[in-house]
JSON list of C-alpha atoms in Angstrom, two decimals:
[
{"chain": "A", "resi": 1, "resn": "THR", "atom": "CA", "xyz": [153.08, 93.48, -151.10]},
{"chain": "A", "resi": 2, "resn": "GLU", "atom": "CA", "xyz": [149.96, 91.20, -152.14]},
{"chain": "A", "resi": 3, "resn": "GLY", "atom": "CA", "xyz": [149.51, 91.98, -155.89]},
{"chain": "A", "resi": 4, "resn": "ASN", "atom": "CA", "xyz": [152.06, 94.49, -156.86]},
{"chain": "A", "resi": 5, "resn": "PRO", "atom": "CA", "xyz": [155.25, 92.76, -157.99]},
{"chain": "A", "resi": 6, "resn": "ASN", "atom": "CA", "xyz": [157.05, 96.21, -157.92]},
{"chain": "A", "resi": 7, "resn": "MET", "atom": "CA", "xyz": [157.67, 96.50, -154.14]},
{"chain": "A", "resi": 8, "resn": "SER", "atom": "CA", "xyz": [157.48, 94.58, -150.81]},
{"chain": "A", "resi": 9, "resn": "SER", "atom": "CA", "xyz": [156.14, 95.20, -147.93]},
{"chain": "A", "resi": 10, "resn": "ALA", "atom": "CA", "xyz": [158.66, 95.25, -145.36]},
{"chain": "A", "resi": 11, "resn": "VAL", "atom": "CA", "xyz": [162.81, 94.78, -146.74]},
{"chain": "A", "resi": 12, "resn": "VAL", "atom": "CA", "xyz": [165.12, 93.67, -143.87]},
{"chain": "A", "resi": 13, "resn": "HIS", "atom": "CA", "xyz": [169.09, 95.16, -144.37]},
{"chain": "A", "resi": 14, "resn": "GLY", "atom": "CA", "xyz": [172.30, 94.71, -142.66]},
{"chain": "A", "resi": 15, "resn": "GLY", "atom": "CA", "xyz": [169.29, 94.92, -139.58]},
{"chain": "A", "resi": 16, "resn": "ILE", "atom": "CA", "xyz": [166.90, 97.35, -140.21]},
{"chain": "A", "resi": 17, "resn": "LEU", "atom": "CA", "xyz": [163.59, 97.15, -141.02]},
{"chain": "A", "resi": 18, "resn": "THR", "atom": "CA", "xyz": [162.06, 99.33, -143.56]},
{"chain": "A", "resi": 19, "resn": "THR", "atom": "CA", "xyz": [158.35, 98.93, -144.23]},
{"chain": "A", "resi": 20, "resn": "MET", "atom": "CA", "xyz": [156.92, 100.61, -147.55]},
{"chain": "A", "resi": 21, "resn": "GLY", "atom": "CA", "xyz": [154.88, 103.30, -146.70]},
{"chain": "A", "resi": 22, "resn": "VAL", "atom": "CA", "xyz": [151.75, 101.50, -144.90]},
{"chain": "A", "resi": 23, "resn": "ILE", "atom": "CA", "xyz": [148.12, 103.33, -146.26]},
{"chain": "A", "resi": 24, "resn": "ASP", "atom": "CA", "xyz": [144.06, 102.19, -145.75]},
{"chain": "A", "resi": 25, "resn": "LEU", "atom": "CA", "xyz": [141.63, 101.80, -148.21]},
{"chain": "A", "resi": 26, "resn": "GLU", "atom": "CA", "xyz": [139.19, 100.91, -145.48]},
{"chain": "A", "resi": 27, "resn": "GLY", "atom": "CA", "xyz": [139.15, 104.16, -142.46]},
{"chain": "A", "resi": 28, "resn": "LYS", "atom": "CA", "xyz": [137.26, 106.90, -143.79]},
{"chain": "A", "resi": 29, "resn": "THR", "atom": "CA", "xyz": [138.48, 109.53, -141.55]},
{"chain": "A", "resi": 30, "resn": "VAL", "atom": "CA", "xyz": [141.90, 110.18, -140.32]},
{"chain": "A", "resi": 31, "resn": "GLU", "atom": "CA", "xyz": [141.41, 108.85, -137.39]},
{"chain": "A", "resi": 32, "resn": "GLU", "atom": "CA", "xyz": [140.78, 105.13, -138.71]},
{"chain": "A", "resi": 33, "resn": "GLN", "atom": "CA", "xyz": [143.06, 105.05, -141.07]},
{"chain": "A", "resi": 34, "resn": "THR", "atom": "CA", "xyz": [145.78, 106.05, -139.07]},
{"chain": "A", "resi": 35, "resn": "GLN", "atom": "CA", "xyz": [144.66, 103.30, -136.62]},
{"chain": "A", "resi": 36, "resn": "ASN", "atom": "CA", "xyz": [144.87, 100.39, -139.35]},
{"chain": "A", "resi": 37, "resn": "ILE", "atom": "CA", "xyz": [148.15, 101.11, -140.84]},
{"chain": "A", "resi": 38, "resn": "LEU", "atom": "CA", "xyz": [149.66, 101.12, -137.49]},
{"chain": "A", "resi": 39, "resn": "ASP", "atom": "CA", "xyz": [148.18, 97.62, -136.99]},
{"chain": "A", "resi": 40, "resn": "LYS", "atom": "CA", "xyz": [149.56, 96.82, -140.21]},
{"chain": "A", "resi": 41, "resn": "ILE", "atom": "CA", "xyz": [152.99, 98.11, -138.97]},
{"chain": "A", "resi": 42, "resn": "ASP", "atom": "CA", "xyz": [152.64, 96.06, -136.30]},
{"chain": "A", "resi": 43, "resn": "ALA", "atom": "CA", "xyz": [152.15, 92.99, -137.53]},
{"chain": "A", "resi": 44, "resn": "LEU", "atom": "CA", "xyz": [155.00, 94.39, -140.11]},
{"chain": "A", "resi": 45, "resn": "LEU", "atom": "CA", "xyz": [157.11, 94.78, -137.48]},
{"chain": "A", "resi": 46, "resn": "GLN", "atom": "CA", "xyz": [157.35, 91.38, -135.91]},
{"chain": "A", "resi": 47, "resn": "GLU", "atom": "CA", "xyz": [157.27, 89.46, -138.88]},
{"chain": "A", "resi": 48, "resn": "GLY", "atom": "CA", "xyz": [160.37, 91.16, -139.63]},
{"chain": "A", "resi": 49, "resn": "GLY", "atom": "CA", "xyz": [161.14, 89.73, -135.37]},
{"chain": "A", "resi": 50, "resn": "THR", "atom": "CA", "xyz": [161.58, 93.09, -134.56]},
{"chain": "A", "resi": 51, "resn": "SER", "atom": "CA", "xyz": [158.92, 95.66, -132.65]},
{"chain": "A", "resi": 52, "resn": "LYS", "atom": "CA", "xyz": [157.68, 99.31, -132.28]},
{"chain": "A", "resi": 53, "resn": "SER", "atom": "CA", "xyz": [159.93, 99.48, -129.38]},
{"chain": "A", "resi": 54, "resn": "LYS", "atom": "CA", "xyz": [163.01, 99.67, -131.75]},
{"chain": "A", "resi": 55, "resn": "LEU", "atom": "CA", "xyz": [161.60, 102.35, -133.70]},
{"chain": "A", "resi": 56, "resn": "LEU", "atom": "CA", "xyz": [164.51, 104.52, -135.72]},
{"chain": "A", "resi": 57, "resn": "THR", "atom": "CA", "xyz": [162.07, 106.82, -138.06]},
{"chain": "A", "resi": 58, "resn": "ALA", "atom": "CA", "xyz": [158.97, 107.06, -139.63]},
{"chain": "A", "resi": 59, "resn": "ASN", "atom": "CA", "xyz": [157.48, 109.52, -141.71]},
{"chain": "A", "resi": 60, "resn": "ILE", "atom": "CA", "xyz": [154.16, 110.47, -142.82]},
{"chain": "A", "resi": 61, "resn": "TRP", "atom": "CA", "xyz": [151.58, 111.56, -145.19]},
{"chain": "A", "resi": 62, "resn": "LEU", "atom": "CA", "xyz": [148.91, 114.14, -145.38]},
{"chain": "A", "resi": 63, "resn": "LYS", "atom": "CA", "xyz": [146.11, 115.13, -147.60]},
{"chain": "A", "resi": 64, "resn": "ASP", "atom": "CA", "xyz": [145.34, 118.18, -144.92]},
{"chain": "A", "resi": 65, "resn": "ILE", "atom": "CA", "xyz": [148.14, 118.99, -142.85]},
{"chain": "A", "resi": 66, "resn": "ALA", "atom": "CA", "xyz": [146.30, 121.67, -141.53]},
{"chain": "A", "resi": 67, "resn": "LYS", "atom": "CA", "xyz": [142.94, 119.81, -140.73]},
{"chain": "A", "resi": 68, "resn": "ASP", "atom": "CA", "xyz": [144.41, 116.33, -140.13]},
{"chain": "A", "resi": 69, "resn": "PHE", "atom": "CA", "xyz": [147.78, 116.69, -138.12]},
{"chain": "A", "resi": 70, "resn": "ALA", "atom": "CA", "xyz": [146.26, 116.61, -135.19]},
{"chain": "A", "resi": 71, "resn": "PRO", "atom": "CA", "xyz": [144.16, 113.96, -134.81]},
{"chain": "A", "resi": 72, "resn": "MET", "atom": "CA", "xyz": [146.43, 111.01, -136.48]},
{"chain": "A", "resi": 73, "resn": "ASN", "atom": "CA", "xyz": [149.04, 112.34, -133.44]},
{"chain": "A", "resi": 74, "resn": "THR", "atom": "CA", "xyz": [146.38, 112.19, -131.05]},
{"chain": "A", "resi": 75, "resn": "VAL", "atom": "CA", "xyz": [146.57, 107.88, -132.12]},
{"chain": "A", "resi": 76, "resn": "TRP", "atom": "CA", "xyz": [150.02, 108.20, -133.07]},
{"chain": "A", "resi": 77, "resn": "VAL", "atom": "CA", "xyz": [151.36, 109.13, -129.27]},
{"chain": "A", "resi": 78, "resn": "LYS", "atom": "CA", "xyz": [148.88, 106.29, -128.27]},
{"chain": "A", "resi": 79, "resn": "TRP", "atom": "CA", "xyz": [150.44, 104.33, -130.40]},
{"chain": "A", "resi": 80, "resn": "VAL", "atom": "CA", "xyz": [154.32, 104.52, -130.19]},
{"chain": "A", "resi": 81, "resn": "GLU", "atom": "CA", "xyz": [155.85, 104.10, -126.69]},
{"chain": "A", "resi": 82, "resn": "ALA", "atom": "CA", "xyz": [157.02, 107.40, -125.04]},
{"chain": "A", "resi": 83, "resn": "GLU", "atom": "CA", "xyz": [160.29, 105.14, -124.05]},
{"chain": "A", "resi": 84, "resn": "ASN", "atom": "CA", "xyz": [161.20, 104.06, -127.20]},
{"chain": "A", "resi": 85, "resn": "LYS", "atom": "CA", "xyz": [160.04, 107.20, -130.02]},
{"chain": "A", "resi": 86, "resn": "PRO", "atom": "CA", "xyz": [161.49, 107.62, -132.40]},
{"chain": "A", "resi": 87, "resn": "THR", "atom": "CA", "xyz": [162.78, 110.85, -135.12]},
{"chain": "A", "resi": 88, "resn": "ARG", "atom": "CA", "xyz": [159.70, 112.08, -137.11]},
{"chain": "A", "resi": 89, "resn": "ALA", "atom": "CA", "xyz": [158.17, 114.06, -140.41]},
{"chain": "A", "resi": 90, "resn": "CYS", "atom": "CA", "xyz": [155.48, 114.53, -141.33]},
{"chain": "A", "resi": 91, "resn": "VAL", "atom": "CA", "xyz": [154.31, 116.50, -144.04]},
{"chain": "A", "resi": 92, "resn": "GLU", "atom": "CA", "xyz": [151.08, 117.97, -146.57]},
{"chain": "A", "resi": 93, "resn": "ALA", "atom": "CA", "xyz": [151.68, 115.97, -149.82]},
{"chain": "A", "resi": 94, "resn": "ASN", "atom": "CA", "xyz": [148.99, 115.08, -152.87]},
{"chain": "A", "resi": 95, "resn": "LEU", "atom": "CA", "xyz": [148.72, 111.10, -152.05]},
{"chain": "A", "resi": 96, "resn": "ALA", "atom": "CA", "xyz": [148.06, 108.23, -154.41]},
{"chain": "A", "resi": 97, "resn": "PHE", "atom": "CA", "xyz": [144.34, 107.49, -154.35]},
{"chain": "A", "resi": 98, "resn": "PRO", "atom": "CA", "xyz": [142.08, 110.07, -153.30]},
{"chain": "A", "resi": 99, "resn": "SER", "atom": "CA", "xyz": [140.54, 108.49, -150.60]},
{"chain": "A", "resi": 100, "resn": "LEU", "atom": "CA", "xyz": [143.85, 108.20, -148.88]},
{"chain": "A", "resi": 101, "resn": "LEU", "atom": "CA", "xyz": [144.26, 111.30, -145.97]},
{"chain": "A", "resi": 102, "resn": "VAL", "atom": "CA", "xyz": [147.66, 109.61, -145.08]},
{"chain": "A", "resi": 103, "resn": "GLU", "atom": "CA", "xyz": [150.72, 107.90, -145.18]},
{"chain": "A", "resi": 104, "resn": "ILE", "atom": "CA", "xyz": [153.31, 107.02, -142.39]},
{"chain": "A", "resi": 105, "resn": "GLN", "atom": "CA", "xyz": [157.12, 104.48, -143.88]},
{"chain": "A", "resi": 106, "resn": "VAL", "atom": "CA", "xyz": [158.27, 103.60, -140.51]},
{"chain": "A", "resi": 107, "resn": "THR", "atom": "CA", "xyz": [162.17, 101.42, -140.08]},
{"chain": "A", "resi": 108, "resn": "ALA", "atom": "CA", "xyz": [163.58, 99.65, -136.61]},
{"chain": "A", "resi": 109, "resn": "ALA", "atom": "CA", "xyz": [166.42, 97.86, -136.01]},
{"chain": "A", "resi": 110, "resn": "VAL", "atom": "CA", "xyz": [166.10, 94.20, -135.52]},
{"chain": "A", "resi": 111, "resn": "GLU", "atom": "CA", "xyz": [168.23, 92.38, -132.85]}
]
């Protein structure tokens, strides 16, 4: 990622694109952060030669799963293609910065 020499935003290897855990520092609500993250993921997928129609997996971390799962999931359901749903895990976690409410990492096939 820009400004961080220790990791890449996304890596393509063996026909699979894997993103880093994508975060958003601008949004104030879990809905805003989720949408901003998904927009970033769309861009990473496009840069890597794939799209959300080729998603394989998604990992989602929420700061407060009891409070934020439903609103995050509403944004997710609008974004993901119903005919191309990836496998998904969603857990509660302490995130890297206090303002973070959600972090999402995905893998996708590259053809």
